[in-house]
PDB file of C-alpha atoms in Angstrom:
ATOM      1  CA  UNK A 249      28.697 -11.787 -49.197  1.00  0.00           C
ATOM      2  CA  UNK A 250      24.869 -11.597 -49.072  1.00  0.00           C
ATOM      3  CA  UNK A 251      23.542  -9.687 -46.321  1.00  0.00           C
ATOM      4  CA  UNK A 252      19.978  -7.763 -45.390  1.00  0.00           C
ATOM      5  CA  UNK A 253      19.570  -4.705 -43.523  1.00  0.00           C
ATOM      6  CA  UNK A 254      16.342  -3.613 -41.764  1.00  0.00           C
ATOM      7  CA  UNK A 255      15.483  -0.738 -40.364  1.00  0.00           C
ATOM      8  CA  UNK A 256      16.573  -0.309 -36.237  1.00  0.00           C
ATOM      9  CA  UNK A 257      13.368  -0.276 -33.571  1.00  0.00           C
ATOM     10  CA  UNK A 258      12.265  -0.195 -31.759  1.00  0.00           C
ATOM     11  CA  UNK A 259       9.042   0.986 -33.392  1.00  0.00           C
ATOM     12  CA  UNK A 260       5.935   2.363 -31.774  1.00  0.00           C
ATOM     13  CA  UNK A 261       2.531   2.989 -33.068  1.00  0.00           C
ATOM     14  CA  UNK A 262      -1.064   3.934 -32.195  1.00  0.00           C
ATOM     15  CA  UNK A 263      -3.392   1.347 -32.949  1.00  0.00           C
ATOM     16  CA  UNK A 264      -4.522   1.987 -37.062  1.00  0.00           C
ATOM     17  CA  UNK A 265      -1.373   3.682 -37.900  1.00  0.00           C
ATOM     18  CA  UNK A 266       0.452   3.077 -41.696  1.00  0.00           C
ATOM     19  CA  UNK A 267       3.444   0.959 -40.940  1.00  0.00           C
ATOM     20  CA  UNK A 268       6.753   0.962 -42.928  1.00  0.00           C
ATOM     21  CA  UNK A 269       9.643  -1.387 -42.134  1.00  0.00           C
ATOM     22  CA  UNK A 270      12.564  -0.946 -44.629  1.00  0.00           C
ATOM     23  CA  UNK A 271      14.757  -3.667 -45.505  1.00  0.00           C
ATOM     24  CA  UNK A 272      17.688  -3.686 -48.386  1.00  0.00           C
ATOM     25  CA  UNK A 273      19.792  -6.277 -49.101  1.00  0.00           C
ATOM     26  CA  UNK A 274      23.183  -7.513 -51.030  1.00  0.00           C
ATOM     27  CA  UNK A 275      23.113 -10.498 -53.252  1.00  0.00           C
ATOM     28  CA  UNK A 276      25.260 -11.774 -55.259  1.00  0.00           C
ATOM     29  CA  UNK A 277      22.832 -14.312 -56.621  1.00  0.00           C
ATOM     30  CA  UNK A 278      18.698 -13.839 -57.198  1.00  0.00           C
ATOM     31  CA  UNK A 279      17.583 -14.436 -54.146  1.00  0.00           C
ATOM     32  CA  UNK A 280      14.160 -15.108 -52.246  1.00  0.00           C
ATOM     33  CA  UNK A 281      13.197 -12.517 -49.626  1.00  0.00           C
ATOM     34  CA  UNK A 282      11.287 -13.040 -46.867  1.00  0.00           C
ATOM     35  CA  UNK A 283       9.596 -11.608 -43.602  1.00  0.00           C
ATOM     36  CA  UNK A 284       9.381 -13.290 -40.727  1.00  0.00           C
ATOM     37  CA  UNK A 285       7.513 -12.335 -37.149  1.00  0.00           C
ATOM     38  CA  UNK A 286       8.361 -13.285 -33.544  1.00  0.00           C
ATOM     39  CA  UNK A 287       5.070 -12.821 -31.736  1.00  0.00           C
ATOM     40  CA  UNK A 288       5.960 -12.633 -27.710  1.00  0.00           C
ATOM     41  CA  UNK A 289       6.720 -15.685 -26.526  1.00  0.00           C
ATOM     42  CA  UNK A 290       6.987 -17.274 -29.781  1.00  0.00           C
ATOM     43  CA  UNK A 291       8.698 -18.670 -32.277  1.00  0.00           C
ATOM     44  CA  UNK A 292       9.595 -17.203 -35.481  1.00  0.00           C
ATOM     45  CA  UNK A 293       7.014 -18.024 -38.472  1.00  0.00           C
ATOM     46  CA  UNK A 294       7.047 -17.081 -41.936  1.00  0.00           C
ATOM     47  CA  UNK A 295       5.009 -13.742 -42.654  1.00  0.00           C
ATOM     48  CA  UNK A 296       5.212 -13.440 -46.038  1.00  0.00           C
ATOM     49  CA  UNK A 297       7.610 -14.378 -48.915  1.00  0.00           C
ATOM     50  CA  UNK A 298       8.695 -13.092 -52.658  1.00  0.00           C
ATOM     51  CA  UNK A 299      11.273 -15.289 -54.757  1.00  0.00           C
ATOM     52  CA  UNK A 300      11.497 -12.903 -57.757  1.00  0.00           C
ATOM     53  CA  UNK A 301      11.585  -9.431 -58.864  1.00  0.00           C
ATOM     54  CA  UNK A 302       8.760  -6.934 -58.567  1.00  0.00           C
ATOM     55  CA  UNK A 303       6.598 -10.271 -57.077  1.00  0.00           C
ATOM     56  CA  UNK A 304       4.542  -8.971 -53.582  1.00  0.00           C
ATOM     57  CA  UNK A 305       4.116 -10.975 -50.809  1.00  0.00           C
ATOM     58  CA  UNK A 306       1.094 -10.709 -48.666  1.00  0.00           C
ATOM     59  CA  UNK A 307      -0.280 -12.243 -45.743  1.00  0.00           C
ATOM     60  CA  UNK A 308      -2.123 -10.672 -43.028  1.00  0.00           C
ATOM     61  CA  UNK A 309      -2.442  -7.348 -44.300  1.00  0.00           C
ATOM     62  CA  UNK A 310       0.882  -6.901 -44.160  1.00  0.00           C
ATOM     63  CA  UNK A 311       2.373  -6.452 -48.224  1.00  0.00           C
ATOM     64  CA  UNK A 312       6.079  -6.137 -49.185  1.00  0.00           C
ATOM     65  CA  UNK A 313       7.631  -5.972 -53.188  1.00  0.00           C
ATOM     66  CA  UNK A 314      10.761  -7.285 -54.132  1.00  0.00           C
ATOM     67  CA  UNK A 315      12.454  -4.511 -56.145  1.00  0.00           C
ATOM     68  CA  UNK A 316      15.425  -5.193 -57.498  1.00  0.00           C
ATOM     69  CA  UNK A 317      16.608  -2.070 -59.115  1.00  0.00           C
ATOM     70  CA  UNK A 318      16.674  -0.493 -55.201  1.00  0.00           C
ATOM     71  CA  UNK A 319      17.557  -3.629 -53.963  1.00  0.00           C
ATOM     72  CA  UNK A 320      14.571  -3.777 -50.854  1.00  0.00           C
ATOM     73  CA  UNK A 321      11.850  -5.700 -49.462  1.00  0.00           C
ATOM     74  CA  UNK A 322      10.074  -3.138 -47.124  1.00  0.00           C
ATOM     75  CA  UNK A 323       7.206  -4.371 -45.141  1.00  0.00           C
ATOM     76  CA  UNK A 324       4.269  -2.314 -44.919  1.00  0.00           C
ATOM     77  CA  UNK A 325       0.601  -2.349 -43.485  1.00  0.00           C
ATOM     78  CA  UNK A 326      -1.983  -0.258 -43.914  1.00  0.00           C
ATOM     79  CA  UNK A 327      -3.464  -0.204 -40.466  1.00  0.00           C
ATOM     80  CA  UNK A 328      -1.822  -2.068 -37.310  1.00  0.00           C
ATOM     81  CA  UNK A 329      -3.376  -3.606 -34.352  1.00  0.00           C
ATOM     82  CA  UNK A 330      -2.793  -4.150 -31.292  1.00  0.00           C
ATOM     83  CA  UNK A 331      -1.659  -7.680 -31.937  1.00  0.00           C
ATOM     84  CA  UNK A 332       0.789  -6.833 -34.526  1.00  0.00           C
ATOM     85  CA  UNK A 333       2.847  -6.270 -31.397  1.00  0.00           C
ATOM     86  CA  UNK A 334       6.041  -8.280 -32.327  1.00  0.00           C
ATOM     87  CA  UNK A 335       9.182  -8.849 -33.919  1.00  0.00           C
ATOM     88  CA  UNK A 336       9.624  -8.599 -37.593  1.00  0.00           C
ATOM     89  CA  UNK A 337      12.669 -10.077 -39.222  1.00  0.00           C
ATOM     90  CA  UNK A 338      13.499  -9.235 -43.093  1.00  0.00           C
ATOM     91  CA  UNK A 339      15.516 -12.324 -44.636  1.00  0.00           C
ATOM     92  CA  UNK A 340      17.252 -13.437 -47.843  1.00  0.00           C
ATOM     93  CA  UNK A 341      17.989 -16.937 -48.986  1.00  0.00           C
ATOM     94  CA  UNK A 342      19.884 -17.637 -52.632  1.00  0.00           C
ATOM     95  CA  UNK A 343      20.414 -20.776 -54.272  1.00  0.00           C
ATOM     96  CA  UNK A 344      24.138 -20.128 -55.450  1.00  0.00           C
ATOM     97  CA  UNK A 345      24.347 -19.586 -51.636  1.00  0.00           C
ATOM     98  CA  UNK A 346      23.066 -23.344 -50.734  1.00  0.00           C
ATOM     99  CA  UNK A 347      20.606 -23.297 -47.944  1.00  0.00           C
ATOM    100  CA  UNK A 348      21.556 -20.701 -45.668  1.00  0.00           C
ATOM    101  CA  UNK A 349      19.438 -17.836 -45.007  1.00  0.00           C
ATOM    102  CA  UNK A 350      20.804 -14.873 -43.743  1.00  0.00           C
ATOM    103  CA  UNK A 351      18.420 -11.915 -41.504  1.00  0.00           C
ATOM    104  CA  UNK A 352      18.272  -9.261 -40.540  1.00  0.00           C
ATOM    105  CA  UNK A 353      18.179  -7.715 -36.477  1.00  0.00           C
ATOM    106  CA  UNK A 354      14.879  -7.636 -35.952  1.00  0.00           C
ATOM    107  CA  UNK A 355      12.249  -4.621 -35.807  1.00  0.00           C
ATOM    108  CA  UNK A 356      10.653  -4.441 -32.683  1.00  0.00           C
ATOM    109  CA  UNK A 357       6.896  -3.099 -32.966  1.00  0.00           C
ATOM    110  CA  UNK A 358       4.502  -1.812 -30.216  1.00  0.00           C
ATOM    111  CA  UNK A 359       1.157  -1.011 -31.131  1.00  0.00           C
ATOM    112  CA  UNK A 360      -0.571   1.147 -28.281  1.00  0.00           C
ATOM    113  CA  UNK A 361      -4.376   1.087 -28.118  1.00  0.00           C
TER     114      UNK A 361
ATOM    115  CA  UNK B  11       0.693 -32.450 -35.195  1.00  0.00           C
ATOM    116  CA  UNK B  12       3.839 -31.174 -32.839  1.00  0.00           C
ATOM    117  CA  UNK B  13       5.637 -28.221 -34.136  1.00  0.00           C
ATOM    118  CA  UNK B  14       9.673 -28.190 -33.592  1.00  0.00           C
ATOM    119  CA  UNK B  15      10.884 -28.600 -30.028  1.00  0.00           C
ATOM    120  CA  UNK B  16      13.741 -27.586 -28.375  1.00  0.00           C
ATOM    121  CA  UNK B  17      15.535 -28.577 -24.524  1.00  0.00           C
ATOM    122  CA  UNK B  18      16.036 -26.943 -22.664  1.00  0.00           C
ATOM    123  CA  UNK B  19      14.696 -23.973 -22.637  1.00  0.00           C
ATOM    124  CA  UNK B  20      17.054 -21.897 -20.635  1.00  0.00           C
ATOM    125  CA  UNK B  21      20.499 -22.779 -19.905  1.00  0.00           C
ATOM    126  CA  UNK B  22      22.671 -21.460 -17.242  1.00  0.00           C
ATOM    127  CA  UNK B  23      26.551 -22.561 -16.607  1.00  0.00           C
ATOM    128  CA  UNK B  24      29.113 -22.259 -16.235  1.00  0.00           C
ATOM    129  CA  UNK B  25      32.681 -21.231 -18.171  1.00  0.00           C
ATOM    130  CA  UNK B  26      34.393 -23.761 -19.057  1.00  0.00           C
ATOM    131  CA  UNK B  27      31.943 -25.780 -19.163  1.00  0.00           C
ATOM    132  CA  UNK B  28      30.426 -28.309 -22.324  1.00  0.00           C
ATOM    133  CA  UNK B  29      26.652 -27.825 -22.836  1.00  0.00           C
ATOM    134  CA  UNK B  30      24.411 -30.044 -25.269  1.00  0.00           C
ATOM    135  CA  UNK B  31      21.382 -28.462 -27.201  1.00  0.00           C
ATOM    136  CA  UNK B  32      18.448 -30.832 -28.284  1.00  0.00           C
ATOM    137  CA  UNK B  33      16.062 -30.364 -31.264  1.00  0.00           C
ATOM    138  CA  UNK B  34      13.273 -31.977 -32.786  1.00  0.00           C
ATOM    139  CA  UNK B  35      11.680 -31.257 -35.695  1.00  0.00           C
ATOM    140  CA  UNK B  36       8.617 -31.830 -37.100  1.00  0.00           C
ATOM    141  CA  UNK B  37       7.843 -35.466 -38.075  1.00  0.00           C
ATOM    142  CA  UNK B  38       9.001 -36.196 -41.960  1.00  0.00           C
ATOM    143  CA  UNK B  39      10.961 -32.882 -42.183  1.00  0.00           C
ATOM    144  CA  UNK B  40      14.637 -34.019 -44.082  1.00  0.00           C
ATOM    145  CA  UNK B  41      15.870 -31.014 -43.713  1.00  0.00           C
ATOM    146  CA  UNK B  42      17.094 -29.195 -40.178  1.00  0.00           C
ATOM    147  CA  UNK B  43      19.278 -26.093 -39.329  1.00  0.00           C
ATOM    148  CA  UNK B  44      20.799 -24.390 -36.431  1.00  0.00           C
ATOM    149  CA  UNK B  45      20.746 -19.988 -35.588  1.00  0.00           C
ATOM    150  CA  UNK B  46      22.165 -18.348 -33.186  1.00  0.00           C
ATOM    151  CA  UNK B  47      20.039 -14.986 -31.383  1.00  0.00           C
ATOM    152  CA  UNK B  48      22.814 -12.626 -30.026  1.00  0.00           C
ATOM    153  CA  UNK B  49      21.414  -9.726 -27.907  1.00  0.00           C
ATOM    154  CA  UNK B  50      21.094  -7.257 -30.483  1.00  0.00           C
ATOM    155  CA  UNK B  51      21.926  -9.050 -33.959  1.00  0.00           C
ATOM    156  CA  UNK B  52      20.247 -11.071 -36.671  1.00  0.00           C
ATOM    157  CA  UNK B  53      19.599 -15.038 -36.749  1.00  0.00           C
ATOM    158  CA  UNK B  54      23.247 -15.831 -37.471  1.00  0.00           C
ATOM    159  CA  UNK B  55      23.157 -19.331 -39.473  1.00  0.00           C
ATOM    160  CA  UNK B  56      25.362 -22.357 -38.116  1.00  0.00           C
ATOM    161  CA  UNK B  57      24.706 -25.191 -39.107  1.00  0.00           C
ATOM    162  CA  UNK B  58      22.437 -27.072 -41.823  1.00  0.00           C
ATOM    163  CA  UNK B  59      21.234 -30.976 -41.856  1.00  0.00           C
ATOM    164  CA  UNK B  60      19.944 -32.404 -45.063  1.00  0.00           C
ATOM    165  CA  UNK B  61      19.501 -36.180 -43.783  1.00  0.00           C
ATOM    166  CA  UNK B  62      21.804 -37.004 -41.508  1.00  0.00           C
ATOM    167  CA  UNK B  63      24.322 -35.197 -43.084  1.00  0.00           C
ATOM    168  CA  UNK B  64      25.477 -31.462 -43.258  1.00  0.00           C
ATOM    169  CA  UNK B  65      26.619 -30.205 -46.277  1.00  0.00           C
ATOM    170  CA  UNK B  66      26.896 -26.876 -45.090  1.00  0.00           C
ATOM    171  CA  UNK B  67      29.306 -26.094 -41.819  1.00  0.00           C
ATOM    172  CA  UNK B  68      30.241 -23.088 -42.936  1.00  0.00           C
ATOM    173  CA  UNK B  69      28.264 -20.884 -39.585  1.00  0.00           C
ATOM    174  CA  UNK B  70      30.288 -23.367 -36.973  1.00  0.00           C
ATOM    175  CA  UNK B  71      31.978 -20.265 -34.863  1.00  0.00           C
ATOM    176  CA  UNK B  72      34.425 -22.052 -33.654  1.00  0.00           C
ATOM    177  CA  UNK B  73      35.554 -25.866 -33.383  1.00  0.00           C
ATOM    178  CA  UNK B  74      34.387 -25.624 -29.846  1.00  0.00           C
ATOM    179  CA  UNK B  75      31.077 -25.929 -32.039  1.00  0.00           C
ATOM    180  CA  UNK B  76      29.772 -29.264 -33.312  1.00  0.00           C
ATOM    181  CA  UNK B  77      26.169 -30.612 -34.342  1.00  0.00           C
ATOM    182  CA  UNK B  78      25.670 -34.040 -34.791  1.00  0.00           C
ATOM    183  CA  UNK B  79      21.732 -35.571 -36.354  1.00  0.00           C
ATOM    184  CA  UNK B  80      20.580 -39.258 -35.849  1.00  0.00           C
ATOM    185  CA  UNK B  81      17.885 -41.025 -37.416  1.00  0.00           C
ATOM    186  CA  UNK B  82      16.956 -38.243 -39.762  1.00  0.00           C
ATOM    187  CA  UNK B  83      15.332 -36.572 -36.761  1.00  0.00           C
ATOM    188  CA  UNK B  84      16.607 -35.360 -33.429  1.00  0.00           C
ATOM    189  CA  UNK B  85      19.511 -33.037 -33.742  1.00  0.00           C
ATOM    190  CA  UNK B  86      21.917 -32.231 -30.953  1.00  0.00           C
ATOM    191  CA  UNK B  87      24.538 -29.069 -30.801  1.00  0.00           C
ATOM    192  CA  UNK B  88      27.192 -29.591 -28.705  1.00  0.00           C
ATOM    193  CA  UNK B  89      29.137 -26.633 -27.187  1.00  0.00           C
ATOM    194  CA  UNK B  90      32.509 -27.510 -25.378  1.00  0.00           C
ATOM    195  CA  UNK B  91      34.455 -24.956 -23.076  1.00  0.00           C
ATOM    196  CA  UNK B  92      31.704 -22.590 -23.166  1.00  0.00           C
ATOM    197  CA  UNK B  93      32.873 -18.610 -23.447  1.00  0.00           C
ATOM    198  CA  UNK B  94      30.853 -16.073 -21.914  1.00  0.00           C
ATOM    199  CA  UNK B  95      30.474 -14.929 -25.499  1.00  0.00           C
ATOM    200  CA  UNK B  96      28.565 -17.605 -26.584  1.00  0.00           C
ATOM    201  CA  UNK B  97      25.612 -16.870 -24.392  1.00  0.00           C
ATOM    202  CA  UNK B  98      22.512 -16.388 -27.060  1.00  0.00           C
ATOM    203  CA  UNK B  99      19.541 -17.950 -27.624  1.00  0.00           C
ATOM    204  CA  UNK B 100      19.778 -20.922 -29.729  1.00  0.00           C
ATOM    205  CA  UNK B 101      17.487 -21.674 -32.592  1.00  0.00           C
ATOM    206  CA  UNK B 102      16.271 -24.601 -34.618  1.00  0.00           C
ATOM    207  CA  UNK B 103      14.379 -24.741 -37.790  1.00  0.00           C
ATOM    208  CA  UNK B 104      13.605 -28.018 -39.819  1.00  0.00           C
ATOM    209  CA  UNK B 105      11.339 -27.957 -43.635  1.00  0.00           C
ATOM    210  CA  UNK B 106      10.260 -30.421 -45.752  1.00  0.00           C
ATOM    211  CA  UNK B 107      13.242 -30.280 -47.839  1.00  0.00           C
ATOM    212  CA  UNK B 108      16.379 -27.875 -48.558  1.00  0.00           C
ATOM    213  CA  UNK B 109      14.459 -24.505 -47.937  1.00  0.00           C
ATOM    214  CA  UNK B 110      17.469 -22.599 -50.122  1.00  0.00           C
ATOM    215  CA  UNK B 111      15.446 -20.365 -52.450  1.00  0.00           C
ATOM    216  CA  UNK B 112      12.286 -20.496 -50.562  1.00  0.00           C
ATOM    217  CA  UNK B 113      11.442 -23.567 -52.041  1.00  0.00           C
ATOM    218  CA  UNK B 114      10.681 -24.886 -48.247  1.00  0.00           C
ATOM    219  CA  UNK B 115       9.092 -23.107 -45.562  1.00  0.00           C
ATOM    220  CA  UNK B 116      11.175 -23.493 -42.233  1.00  0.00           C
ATOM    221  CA  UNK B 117       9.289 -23.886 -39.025  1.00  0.00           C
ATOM    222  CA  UNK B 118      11.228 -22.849 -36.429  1.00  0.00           C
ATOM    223  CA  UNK B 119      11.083 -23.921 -32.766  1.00  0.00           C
ATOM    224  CA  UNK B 120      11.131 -21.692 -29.544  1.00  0.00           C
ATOM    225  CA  UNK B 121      14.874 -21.567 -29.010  1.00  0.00           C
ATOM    226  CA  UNK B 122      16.923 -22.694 -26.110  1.00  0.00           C
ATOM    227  CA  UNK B 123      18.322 -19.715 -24.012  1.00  0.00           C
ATOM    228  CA  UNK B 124      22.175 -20.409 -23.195  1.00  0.00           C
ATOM    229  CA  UNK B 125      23.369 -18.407 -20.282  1.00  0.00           C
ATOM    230  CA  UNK B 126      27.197 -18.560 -19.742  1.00  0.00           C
ATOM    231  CA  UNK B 127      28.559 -17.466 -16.275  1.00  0.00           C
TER     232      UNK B 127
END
């Protein structure tokens, strides 16, 4: 079945350091991929999306390109801050697969001043 | 306007025990699901409303597990006989319609932690 897999945390950083997440996932379908973030005491929101192949999503400075012929969605950012602190979550979500959405474990990131 | 909310917001008791999880989601949203947060694994999907309906009950763990949604609004997951297992935090999401695809952004509320003794 369809499933994502993101890289384990937790992840620390100093403040204005590159940041790579890796996610892959298995479809069976063409799915939309997705990262979401869990600021502390938050909810989850959406971070960025990408519903096709070799689209980028962006939001935030944070960037991530759907490539389909490794099959990942890896989040990246040129330069954290501090209040990047959080909990990323890489997701996938297929038509052929109705509604559900299925995620990843979370990345937990620390950015230290 | 109000985001999604969910009560309560922690839940302690006891084994055995049946427990009811509320959720309300944004005003005009038609479409509503249900996660489960484990300690150390991914949203796990339960349970998804389109309407007052759900089309999809595929993520029910168990038939201890039932969700019921009134009124194309509040949404209520019921857990009877609780196991220590199912302690997690609970999470609801609702979008503007079915969010399969991306089509829909889901807004997700805070979650309800369910402690079982």
């Amino acid at each position: 079945g369809d499933s994502v897999t993101q890289m384990e945390g937790p992840v620390t950083l100093s403040e204005e350091a590159f940041l790579t997440i890796n996610c892959t996932y298995t479809a069976t379908g063409y799915p939309s991929l997705f990262w979401y973030v869990q600021y502390p005491g938050e909810g989850l929101q959406l971070l960025l999306k990408a519903t096709k192949a070799d689209d980028k999503g962006s939001n935030k400075g944070f960037e991530a390109t759907y490539r389909k012929e490794t099959t990942s969605f890896h989040l990246e950012k040129g330069s954290v801050q501090v209040s990047d602190s959080a909990v990323y979550f890489c997701a996938l979500s297929s038509l052929n697969t109705g509604n559900q959405f299925y995620f990843g474990t979370g990345t937990s990131l620390t950015v230290i001043p | 306007g109000a985001g999604v909310s969910q009560s309560p917001s922690n839940k302690v008791t006891e084994k055995g025990k049946d427990v009811e999880l509320r959720c309300d989601p944004i005003s005009g949203h038609t479409a509503l699901y249900w996660y489960r947060q484990s300690l150390g694994q991914g949203l796990e999907f339960l349970i998804y409303f389109q309407g007052n309906s759900a089309p999809d009950k595929s993520g029910l763990p168990s038939d201890r597990f039932s969700a019921e949604r009134t009124g194309g609004s509040v949404s209520t997951l019921t857990i009877q006989r609780t196991q220590q297992e199912d302690s997690a935090v609970y999470l609801c999401a609702s979008s503007l319609g079915p969010s399969g695809g991306g089509a829909y952004e889901q807004y997700f509320g805070p979650g309800t932690r369910l402690t079982v003794t």
